Short mmCIF file of C-alpha atoms and ligand atoms in Angstrom, two decimals:
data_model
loop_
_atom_site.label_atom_id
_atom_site.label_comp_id
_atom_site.label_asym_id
_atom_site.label_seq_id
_atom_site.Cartn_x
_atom_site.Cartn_y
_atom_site.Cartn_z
CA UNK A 1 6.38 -3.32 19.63
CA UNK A 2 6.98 -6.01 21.49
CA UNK A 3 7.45 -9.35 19.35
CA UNK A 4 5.07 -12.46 21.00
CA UNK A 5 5.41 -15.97 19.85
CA UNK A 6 1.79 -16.05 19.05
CA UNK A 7 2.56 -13.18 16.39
CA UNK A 8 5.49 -14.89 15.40
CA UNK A 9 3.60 -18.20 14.82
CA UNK A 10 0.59 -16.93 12.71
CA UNK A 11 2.57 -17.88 9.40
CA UNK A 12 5.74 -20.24 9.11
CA UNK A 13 7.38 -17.55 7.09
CA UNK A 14 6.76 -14.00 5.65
CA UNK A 15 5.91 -13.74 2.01
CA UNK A 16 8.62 -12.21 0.13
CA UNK A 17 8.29 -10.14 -3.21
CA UNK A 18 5.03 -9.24 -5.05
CA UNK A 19 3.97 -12.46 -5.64
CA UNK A 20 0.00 -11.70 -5.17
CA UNK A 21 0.43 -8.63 -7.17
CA UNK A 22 0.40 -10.85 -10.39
CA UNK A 23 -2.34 -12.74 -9.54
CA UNK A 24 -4.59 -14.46 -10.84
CA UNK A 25 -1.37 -15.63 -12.42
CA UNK A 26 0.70 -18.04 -10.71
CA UNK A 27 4.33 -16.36 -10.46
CA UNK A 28 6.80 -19.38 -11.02
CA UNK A 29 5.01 -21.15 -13.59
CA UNK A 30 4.35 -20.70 -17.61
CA UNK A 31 7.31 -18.12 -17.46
CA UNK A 32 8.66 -19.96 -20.86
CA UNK A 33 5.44 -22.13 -21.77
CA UNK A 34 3.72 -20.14 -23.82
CA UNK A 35 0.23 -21.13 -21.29
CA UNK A 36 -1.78 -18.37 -23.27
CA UNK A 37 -5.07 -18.40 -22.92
CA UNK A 38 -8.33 -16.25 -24.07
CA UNK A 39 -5.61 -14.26 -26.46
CA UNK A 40 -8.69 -13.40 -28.96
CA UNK A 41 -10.37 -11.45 -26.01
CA UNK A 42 -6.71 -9.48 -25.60
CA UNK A 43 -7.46 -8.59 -28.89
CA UNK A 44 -10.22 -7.25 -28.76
CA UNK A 45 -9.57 -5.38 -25.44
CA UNK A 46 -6.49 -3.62 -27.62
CA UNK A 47 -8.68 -3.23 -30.24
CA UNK A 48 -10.95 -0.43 -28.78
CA UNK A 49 -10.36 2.55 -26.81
CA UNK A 50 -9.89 2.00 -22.93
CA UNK A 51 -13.08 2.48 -21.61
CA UNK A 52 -12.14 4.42 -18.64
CA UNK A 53 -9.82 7.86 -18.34
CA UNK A 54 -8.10 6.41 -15.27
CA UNK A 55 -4.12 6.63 -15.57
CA UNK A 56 -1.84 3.78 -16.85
CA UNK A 57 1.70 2.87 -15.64
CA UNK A 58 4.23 1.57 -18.34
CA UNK A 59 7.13 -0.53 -17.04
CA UNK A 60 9.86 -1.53 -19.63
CA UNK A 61 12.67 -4.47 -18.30
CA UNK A 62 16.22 -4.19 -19.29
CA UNK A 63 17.25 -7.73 -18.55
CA UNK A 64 20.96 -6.69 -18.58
CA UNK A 65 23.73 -6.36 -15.58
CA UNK A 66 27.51 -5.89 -15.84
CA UNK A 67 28.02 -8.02 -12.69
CA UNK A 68 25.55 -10.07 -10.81
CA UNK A 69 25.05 -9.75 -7.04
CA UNK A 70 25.42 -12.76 -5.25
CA UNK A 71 21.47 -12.70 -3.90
CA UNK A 72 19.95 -12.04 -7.21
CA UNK A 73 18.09 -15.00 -8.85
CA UNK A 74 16.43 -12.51 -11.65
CA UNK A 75 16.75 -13.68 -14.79
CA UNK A 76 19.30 -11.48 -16.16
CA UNK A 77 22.41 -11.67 -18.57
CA UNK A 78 25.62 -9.71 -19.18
CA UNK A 79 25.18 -7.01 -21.23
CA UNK A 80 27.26 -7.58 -24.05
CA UNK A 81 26.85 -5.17 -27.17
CA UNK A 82 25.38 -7.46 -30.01
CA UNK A 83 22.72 -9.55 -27.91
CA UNK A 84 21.83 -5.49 -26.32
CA UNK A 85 21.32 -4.52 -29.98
CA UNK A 86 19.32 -7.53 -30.70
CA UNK A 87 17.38 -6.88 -27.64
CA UNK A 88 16.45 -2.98 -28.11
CA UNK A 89 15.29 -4.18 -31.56
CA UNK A 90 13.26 -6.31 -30.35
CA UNK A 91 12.21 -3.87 -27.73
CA UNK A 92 11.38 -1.37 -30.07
CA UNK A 93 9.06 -3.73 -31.70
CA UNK A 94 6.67 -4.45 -28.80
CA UNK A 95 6.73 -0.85 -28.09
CA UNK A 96 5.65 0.04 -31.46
CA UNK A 97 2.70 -2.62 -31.44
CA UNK A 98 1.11 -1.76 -28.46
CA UNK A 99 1.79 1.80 -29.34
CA UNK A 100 -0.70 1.22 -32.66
CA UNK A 101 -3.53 -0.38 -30.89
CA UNK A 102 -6.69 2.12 -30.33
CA UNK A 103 -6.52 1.00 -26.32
CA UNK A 104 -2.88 1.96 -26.14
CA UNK A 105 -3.09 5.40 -28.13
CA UNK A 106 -5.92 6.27 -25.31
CA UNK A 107 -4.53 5.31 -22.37
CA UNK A 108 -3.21 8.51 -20.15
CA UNK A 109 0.07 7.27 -19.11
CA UNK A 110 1.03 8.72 -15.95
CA UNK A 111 4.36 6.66 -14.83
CA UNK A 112 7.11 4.99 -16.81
CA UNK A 113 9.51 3.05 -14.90
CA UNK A 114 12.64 1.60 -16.47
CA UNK A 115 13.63 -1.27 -14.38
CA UNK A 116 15.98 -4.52 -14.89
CA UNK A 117 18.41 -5.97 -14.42
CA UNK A 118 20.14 -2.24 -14.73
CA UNK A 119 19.26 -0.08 -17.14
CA UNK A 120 22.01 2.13 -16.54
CA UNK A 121 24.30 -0.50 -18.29
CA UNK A 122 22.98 0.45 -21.68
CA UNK A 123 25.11 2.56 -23.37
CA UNK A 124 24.68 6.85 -23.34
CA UNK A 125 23.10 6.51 -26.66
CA UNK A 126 20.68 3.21 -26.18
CA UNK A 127 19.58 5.25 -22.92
CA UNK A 128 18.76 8.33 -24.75
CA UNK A 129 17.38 6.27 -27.88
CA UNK A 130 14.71 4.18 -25.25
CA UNK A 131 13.48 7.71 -23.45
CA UNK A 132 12.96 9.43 -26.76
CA UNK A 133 11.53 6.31 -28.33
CA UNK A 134 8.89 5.99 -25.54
CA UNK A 135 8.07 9.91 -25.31
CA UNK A 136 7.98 10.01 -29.21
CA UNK A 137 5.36 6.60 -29.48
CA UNK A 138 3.58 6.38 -26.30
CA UNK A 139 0.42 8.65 -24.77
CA UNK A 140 2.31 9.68 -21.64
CA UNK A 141 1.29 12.62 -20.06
CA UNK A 142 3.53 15.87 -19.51
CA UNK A 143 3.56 15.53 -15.34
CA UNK A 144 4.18 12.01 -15.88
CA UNK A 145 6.97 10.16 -12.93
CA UNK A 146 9.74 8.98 -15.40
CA UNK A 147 12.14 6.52 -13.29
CA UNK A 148 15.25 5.06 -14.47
CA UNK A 149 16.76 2.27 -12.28
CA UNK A 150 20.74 1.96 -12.06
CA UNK A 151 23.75 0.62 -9.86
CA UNK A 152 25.77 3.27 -8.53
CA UNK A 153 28.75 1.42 -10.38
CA UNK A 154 27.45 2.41 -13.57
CA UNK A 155 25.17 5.37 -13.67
CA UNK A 156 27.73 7.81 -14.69
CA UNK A 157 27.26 11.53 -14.80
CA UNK A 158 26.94 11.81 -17.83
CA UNK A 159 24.23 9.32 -18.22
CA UNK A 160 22.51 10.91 -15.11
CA UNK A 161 22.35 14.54 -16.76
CA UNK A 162 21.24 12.99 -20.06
CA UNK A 163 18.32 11.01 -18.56
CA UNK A 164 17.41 14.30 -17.04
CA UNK A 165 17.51 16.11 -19.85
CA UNK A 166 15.11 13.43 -21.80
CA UNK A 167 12.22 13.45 -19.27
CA UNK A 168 13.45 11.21 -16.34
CA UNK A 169 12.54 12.83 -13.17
CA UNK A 170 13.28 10.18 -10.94
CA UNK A 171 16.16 7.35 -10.53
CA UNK A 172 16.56 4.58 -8.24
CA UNK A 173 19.68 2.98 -6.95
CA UNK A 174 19.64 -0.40 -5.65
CA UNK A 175 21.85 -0.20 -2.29
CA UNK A 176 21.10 -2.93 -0.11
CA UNK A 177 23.20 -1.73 2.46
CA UNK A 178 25.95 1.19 3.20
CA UNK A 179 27.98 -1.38 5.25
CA UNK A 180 31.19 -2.72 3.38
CA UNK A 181 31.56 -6.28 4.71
CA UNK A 182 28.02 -7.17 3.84
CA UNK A 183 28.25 -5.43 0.48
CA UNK A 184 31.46 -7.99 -0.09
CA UNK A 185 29.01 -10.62 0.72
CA UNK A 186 26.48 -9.72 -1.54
CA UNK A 187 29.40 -9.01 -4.33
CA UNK A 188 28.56 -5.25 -5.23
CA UNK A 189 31.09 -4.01 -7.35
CA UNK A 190 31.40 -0.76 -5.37
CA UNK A 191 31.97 0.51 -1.79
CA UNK A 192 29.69 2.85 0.36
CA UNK A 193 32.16 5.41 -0.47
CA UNK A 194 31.70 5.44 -3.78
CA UNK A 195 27.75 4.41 -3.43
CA UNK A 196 27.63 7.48 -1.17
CA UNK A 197 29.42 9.55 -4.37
CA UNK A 198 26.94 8.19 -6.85
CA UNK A 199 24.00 9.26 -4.70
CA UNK A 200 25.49 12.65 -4.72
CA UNK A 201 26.04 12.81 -8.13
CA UNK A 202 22.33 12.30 -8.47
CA UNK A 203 20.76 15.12 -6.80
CA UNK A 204 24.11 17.58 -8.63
CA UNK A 205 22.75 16.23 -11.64
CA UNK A 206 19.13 17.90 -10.44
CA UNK A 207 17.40 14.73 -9.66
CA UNK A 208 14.90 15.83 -6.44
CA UNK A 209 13.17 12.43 -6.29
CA UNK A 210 15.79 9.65 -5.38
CA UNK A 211 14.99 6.08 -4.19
CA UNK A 212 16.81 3.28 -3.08
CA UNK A 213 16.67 -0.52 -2.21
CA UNK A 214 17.96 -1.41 1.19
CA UNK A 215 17.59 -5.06 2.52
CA UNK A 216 17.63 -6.74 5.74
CA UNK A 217 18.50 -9.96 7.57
CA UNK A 218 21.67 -9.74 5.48
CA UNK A 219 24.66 -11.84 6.83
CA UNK A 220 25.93 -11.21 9.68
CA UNK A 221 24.02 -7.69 9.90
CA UNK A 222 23.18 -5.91 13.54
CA UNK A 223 20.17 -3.80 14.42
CA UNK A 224 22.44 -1.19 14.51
CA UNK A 225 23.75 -1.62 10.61
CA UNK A 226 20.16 -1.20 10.02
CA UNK A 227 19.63 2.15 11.99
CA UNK A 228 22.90 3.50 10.36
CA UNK A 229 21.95 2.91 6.68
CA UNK A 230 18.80 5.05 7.61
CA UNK A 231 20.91 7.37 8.80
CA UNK A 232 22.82 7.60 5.83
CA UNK A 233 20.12 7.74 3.60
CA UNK A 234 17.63 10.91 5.56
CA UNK A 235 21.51 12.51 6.05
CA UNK A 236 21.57 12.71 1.99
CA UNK A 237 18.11 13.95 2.01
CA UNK A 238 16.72 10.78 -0.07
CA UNK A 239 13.54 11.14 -0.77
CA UNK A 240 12.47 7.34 -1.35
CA UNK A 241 13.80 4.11 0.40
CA UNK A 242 12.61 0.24 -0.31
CA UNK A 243 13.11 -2.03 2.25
CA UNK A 244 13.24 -5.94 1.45
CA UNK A 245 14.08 -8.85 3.87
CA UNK A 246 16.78 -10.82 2.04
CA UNK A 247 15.24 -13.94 0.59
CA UNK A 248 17.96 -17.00 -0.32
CA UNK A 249 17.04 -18.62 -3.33
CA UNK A 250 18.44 -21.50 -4.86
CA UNK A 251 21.01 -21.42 -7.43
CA UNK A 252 22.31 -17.97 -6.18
CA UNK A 253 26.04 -17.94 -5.13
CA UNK A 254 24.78 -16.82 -1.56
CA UNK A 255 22.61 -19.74 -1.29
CA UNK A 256 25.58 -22.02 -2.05
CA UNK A 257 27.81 -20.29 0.14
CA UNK A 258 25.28 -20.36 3.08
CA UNK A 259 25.11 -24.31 2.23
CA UNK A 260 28.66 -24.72 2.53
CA UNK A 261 28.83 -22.95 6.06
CA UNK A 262 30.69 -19.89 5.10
CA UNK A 263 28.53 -17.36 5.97
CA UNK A 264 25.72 -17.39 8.37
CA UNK A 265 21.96 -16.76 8.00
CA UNK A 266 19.35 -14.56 10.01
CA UNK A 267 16.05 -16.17 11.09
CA UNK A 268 12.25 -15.18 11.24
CA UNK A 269 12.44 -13.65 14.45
CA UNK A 270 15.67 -11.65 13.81
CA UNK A 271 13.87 -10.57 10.45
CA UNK A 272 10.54 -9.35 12.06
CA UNK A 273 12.95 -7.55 14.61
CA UNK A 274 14.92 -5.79 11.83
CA UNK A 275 11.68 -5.09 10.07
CA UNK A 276 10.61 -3.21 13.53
CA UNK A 277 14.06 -1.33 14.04
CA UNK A 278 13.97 -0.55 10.24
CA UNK A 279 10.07 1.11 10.87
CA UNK A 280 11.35 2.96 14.20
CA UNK A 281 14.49 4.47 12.20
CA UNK A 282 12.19 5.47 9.10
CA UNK A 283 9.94 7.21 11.51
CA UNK A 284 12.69 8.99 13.49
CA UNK A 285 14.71 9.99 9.97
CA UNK A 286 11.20 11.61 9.40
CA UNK A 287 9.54 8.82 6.58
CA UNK A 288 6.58 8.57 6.26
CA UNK A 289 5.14 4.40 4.95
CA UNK A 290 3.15 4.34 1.61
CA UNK A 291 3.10 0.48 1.14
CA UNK A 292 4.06 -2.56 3.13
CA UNK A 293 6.28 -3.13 0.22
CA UNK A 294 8.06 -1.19 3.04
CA UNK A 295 8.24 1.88 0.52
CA UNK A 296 9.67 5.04 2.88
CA UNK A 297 8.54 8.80 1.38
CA UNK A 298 9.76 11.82 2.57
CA UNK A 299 6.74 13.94 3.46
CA UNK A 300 4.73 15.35 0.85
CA UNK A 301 6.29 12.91 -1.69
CA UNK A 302 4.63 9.76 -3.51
CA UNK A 303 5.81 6.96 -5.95
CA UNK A 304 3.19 7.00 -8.42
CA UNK A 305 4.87 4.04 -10.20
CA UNK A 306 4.21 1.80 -6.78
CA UNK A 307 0.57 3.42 -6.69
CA UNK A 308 -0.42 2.56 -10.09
CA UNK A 309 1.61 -0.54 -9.98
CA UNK A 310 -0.35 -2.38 -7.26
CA UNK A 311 -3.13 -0.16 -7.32
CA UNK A 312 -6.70 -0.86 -9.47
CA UNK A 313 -4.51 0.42 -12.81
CA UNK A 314 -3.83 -0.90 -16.18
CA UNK A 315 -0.08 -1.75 -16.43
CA UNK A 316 1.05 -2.26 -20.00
CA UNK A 317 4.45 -4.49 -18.94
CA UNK A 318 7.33 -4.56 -22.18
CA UNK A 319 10.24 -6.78 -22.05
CA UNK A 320 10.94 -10.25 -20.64
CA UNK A 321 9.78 -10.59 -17.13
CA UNK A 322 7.47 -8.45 -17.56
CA UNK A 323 4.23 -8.14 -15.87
CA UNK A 324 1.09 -6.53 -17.08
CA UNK A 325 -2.47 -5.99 -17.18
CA UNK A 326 -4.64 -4.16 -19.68
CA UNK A 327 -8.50 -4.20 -19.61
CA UNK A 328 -9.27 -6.98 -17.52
CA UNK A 329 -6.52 -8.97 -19.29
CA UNK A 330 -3.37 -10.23 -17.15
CA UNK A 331 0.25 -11.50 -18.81
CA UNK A 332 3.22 -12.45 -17.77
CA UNK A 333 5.96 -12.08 -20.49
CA UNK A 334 8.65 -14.35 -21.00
CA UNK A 335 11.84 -14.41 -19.13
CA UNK A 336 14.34 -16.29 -21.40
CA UNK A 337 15.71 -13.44 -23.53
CA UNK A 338 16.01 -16.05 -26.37
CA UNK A 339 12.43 -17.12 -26.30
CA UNK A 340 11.67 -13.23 -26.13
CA UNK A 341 13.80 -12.26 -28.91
CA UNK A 342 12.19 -15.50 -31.17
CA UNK A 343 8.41 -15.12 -30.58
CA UNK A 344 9.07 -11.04 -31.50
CA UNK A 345 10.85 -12.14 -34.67
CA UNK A 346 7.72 -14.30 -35.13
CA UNK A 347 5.47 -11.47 -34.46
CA UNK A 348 3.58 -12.67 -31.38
CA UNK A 349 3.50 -11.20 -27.93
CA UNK A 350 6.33 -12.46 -25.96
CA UNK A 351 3.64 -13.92 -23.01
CA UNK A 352 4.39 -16.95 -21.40
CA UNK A 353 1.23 -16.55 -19.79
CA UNK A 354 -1.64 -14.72 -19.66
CA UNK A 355 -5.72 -14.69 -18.95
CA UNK A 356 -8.75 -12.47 -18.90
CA UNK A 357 -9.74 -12.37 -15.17
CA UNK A 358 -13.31 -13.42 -14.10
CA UNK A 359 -15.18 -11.46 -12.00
CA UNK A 360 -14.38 -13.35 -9.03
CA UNK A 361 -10.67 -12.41 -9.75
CA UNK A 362 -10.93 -8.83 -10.24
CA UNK A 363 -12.98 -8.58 -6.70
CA UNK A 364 -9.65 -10.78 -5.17
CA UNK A 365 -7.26 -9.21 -7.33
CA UNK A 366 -8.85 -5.64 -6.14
CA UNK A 367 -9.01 -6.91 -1.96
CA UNK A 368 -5.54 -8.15 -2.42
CA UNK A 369 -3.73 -5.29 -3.97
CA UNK A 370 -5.44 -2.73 -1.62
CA UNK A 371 -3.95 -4.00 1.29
CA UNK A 372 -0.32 -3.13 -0.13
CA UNK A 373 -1.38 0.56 0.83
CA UNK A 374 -1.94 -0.68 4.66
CA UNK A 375 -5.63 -0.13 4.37
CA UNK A 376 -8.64 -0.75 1.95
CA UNK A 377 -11.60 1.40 1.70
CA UNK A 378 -14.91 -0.38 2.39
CA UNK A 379 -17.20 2.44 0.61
CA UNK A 380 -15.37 2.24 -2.44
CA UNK A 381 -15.50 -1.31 -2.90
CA UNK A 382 -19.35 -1.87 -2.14
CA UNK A 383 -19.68 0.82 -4.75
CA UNK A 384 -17.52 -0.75 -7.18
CA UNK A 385 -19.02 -4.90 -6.61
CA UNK A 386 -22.02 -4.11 -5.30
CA UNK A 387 -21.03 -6.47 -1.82
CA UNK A 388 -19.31 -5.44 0.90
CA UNK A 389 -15.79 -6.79 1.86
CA UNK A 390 -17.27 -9.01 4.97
CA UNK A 391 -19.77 -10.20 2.71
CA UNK A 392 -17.30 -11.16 0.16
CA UNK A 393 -14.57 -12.76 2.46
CA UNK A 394 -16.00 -13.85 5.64
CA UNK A 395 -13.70 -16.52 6.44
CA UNK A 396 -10.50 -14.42 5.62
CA UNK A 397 -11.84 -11.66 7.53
CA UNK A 398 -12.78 -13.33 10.46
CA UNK A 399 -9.11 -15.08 10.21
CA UNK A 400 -7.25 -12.19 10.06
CA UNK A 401 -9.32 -10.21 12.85
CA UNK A 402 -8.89 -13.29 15.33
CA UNK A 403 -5.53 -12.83 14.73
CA UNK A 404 -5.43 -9.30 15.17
CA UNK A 405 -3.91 -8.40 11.98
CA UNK A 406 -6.81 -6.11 10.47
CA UNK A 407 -9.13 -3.63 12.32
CA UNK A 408 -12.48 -2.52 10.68
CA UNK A 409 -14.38 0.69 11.14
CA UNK A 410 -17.91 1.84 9.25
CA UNK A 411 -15.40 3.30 6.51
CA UNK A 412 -12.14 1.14 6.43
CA UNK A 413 -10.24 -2.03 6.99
CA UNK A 414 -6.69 -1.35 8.01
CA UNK A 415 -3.96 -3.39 8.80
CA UNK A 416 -2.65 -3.34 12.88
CA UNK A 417 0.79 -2.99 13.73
CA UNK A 418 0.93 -6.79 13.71
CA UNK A 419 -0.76 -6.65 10.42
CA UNK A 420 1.92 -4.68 8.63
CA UNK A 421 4.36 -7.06 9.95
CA UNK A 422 2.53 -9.66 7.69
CA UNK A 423 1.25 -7.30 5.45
CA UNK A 424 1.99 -9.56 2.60
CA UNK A 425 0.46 -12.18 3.95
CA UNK A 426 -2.64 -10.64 4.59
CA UNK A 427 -2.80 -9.86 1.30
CA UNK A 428 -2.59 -13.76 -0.08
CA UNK A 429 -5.45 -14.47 2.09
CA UNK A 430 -7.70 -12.41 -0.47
CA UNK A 431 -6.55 -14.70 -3.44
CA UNK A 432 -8.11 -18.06 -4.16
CA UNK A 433 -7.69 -21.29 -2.57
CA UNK A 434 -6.04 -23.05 -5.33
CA UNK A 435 -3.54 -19.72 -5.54
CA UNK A 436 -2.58 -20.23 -2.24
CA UNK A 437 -2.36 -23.67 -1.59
CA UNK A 438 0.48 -23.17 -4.69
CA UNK A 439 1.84 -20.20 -3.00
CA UNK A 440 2.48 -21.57 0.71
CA UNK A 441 1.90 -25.36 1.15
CA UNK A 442 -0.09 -25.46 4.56
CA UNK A 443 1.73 -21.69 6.01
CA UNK A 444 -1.00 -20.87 7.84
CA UNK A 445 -0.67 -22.58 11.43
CA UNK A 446 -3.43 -21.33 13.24
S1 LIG L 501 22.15 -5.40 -10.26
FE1 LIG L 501 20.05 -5.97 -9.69
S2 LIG L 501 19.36 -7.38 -11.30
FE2 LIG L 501 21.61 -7.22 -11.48
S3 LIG L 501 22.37 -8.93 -10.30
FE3 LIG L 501 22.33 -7.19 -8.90
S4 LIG L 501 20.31 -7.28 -7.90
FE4 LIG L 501 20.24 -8.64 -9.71
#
């Protein structure tokens, strides 16, 4: 496609990460200030059985590493052994409590994902403890997707066959790229040799449902890099890859480097034109796109943790970081381990915020989180609010088809090739003013 500067100029930047996936919640704020409101209508949600049969995801956050990459401003800590047996306490807890509630007990859950930080840190035994702990206390169902996240550093065989054996039937690797330089750069403690090795080990171990994390506009990458760490990845026959745009936070060790000179940085364009090469090397590697996340399948396969993730699901989010929504309540958990560990000692939910969503929200929350599957279906959501979508959003309709980032047809409203390029901008435009104006001070330019 070819890149114009009136696509280029729409937005000042692309969004990066899921922000608008946790709203109505505002993503940087209340992480550790306990901002809790309408807690008694939580209660009550938990209190009965969910309404509804529809299926529930379950993600659990191990906010351990043994090394931290030089990009990564999640909160995280180094696993050492007493604060990780502190922690899985603590876990077990808030597993166990939501576990007894009548809303939890009938909820069909149909993916667990185990994600960090890197789960594969904890030790053979803490691993095994966590899988049987959730199989043995939680509704999920017998086809259920069971992912375990890990770093190729530390996912050993051993802990591969053993996850395996306990239910997981799906593990993801965070990668970021095959190319040794730029894996110096972003201080990964292994090379693409041994990356390559770990991959392997994987599908020996029987995984058939592997996924990775690449990124791009990395330091000093080419569009070539990009085209070869496709390569690598259809050559082992992987059946999932993520693709993220590097975002430089402050307070990261790449984000001081950058400052001081040492290492250079990409820019929008060269990021959209990654993005493209990146789309036309999926294609040709035969991948098919599930999500603007820039989620890559193999034919035939699906991450049901991304569908019921962003999708119109419940999401019951353990851990600190987490994110979650039951009934029509949304939390965010804490992120300080400390704070996380205290307010389970004290017996409360470790929130730092949460809210029941208003009507208005839901329809937002619903417009918004369609759009992360490219396209939203217009029948479906006149049947579910009684409006239909142009009747709901006019203005961001009209905005976004003047700038020729959605199409519409009698049954759907899908997002252009321009559109995906922005795809997560498209999807802010569904959440509220206020939201937004938070979000991306004056982004939109035209
Ligand atoms: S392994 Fe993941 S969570 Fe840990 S520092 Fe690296 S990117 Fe961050």
């Amino acid at each position: 496609m070819e890149i114009t500067e009136q696509m280029l100029n729409i937005y000042e930047t692309r969004n990066r990460g899921v922000f608008y996936s946790l709203y109505p919640l505002w993503p940087s704020e209340n992480r550790d200030a306990g901002d809790i409101k309408d807690l008694d209508h939580f209660q009550t949600v938990l209190a009965r059985p969910k309404p509804s049969d529809d299926y529930t995801h379950v993600y659990i956050h191990i906010p351990f590493c043994d090394s931290f990459c030089s990009f990564c401003a999640i909160p995280k800590r180094i696993a050492k052994p007493d604060i990780v047996v502190d922690f899985l306490g603590a876990l077990k807890k808030e597993i166990n409590r939501f576990a007894q509630t009548p809303y939890v007990r009938s909820c069909r859950i149909r993916s667990l994902y185990v994600g960090g930080g890197t789960p594969s840190v904890l030790s053979l035994d803490q691993l095994e403890w966590l899988l049987d702990y959730c199989f043995e206390t939680l509704p999920i169902e017998k086809d259920a997707e069971i992912t375990v996240e890990g770093s190729t550093h530390n996912f050993s065989e051993e802990k591969l066959a053993m996850v395996l054996e306990k239910g997981a039937n799906r593990v993801s690797f965070g990668i970021q790229s095959f190319n040794d330089p730029i894996r110096k750069i972003l201080d990964l403690q292994d090379d693409k040799g041994q990356a390559i090795s770990a991959l392997k080990s994987a599908r020996k171990a029987g995984f058939e449902d592997i996924d990775i994390d690449l990124m791009y506009n990395l330091p000093g990458q080419t569009l070539a890099d990009i085209e070869t760490d496709f390569q690598i990845a259809a050559d082992l026959g992987l059946e999932n890859i993520s693709f993220y745009p590097l975002h430089v936070d402050k307070g990261t060790r790449l984000y001081s480097r950058i400052q001081a000179g040492k290492i250079p940085l990409g820019n929008l364009e060269l990021e959209v034109r990654m993005y493209l090469k990146a789309a036309e090397a999926a294609k040709k590697a035969g991948y098919e796109q599930q999500s603007i996340l820039s989620k890559w399948m193999l034919p035939g396969k699906v991450c049901l943790a991304e569908k019921h993730r962003m999708g119109p699901y419940d999401c019951l989010a353990l851990g600190p970081s987490g994110n979650g929504n039951l009934g029509n309540y949304v939390y965010r958990n804490v992120s300080s381990l400390q704070d996380y560990l205290a307010l389970i000692q004290q017996s409360s939910y470790p929130m730092g915020c949460g809210q029941k969503i208003s009507t208005e929200e839901e329809i937002r929350r619903y417009m918004c989180r369609a759009f992360s599957f490219l396209k939203m279906d217009k029948i479906e959501f006149e049947k579910q609010f009684s409006i239909s979508p142009e009747q709901a959003f006019p203005e961001e309709i009209s905005f976004l088809l003047r700038q020729g980032l959605i199409e519409i047809n009698d049954q759907e409203i899908r997002l252009t090739p321009a559109g995906e390029i922005w795809g997560q901008n498209v999807c802010v435009e569904f959440c509220s003013k206020q939201w937004k104006e938070k979000l991306i001070p004056q982004e939109r330019t035209v």
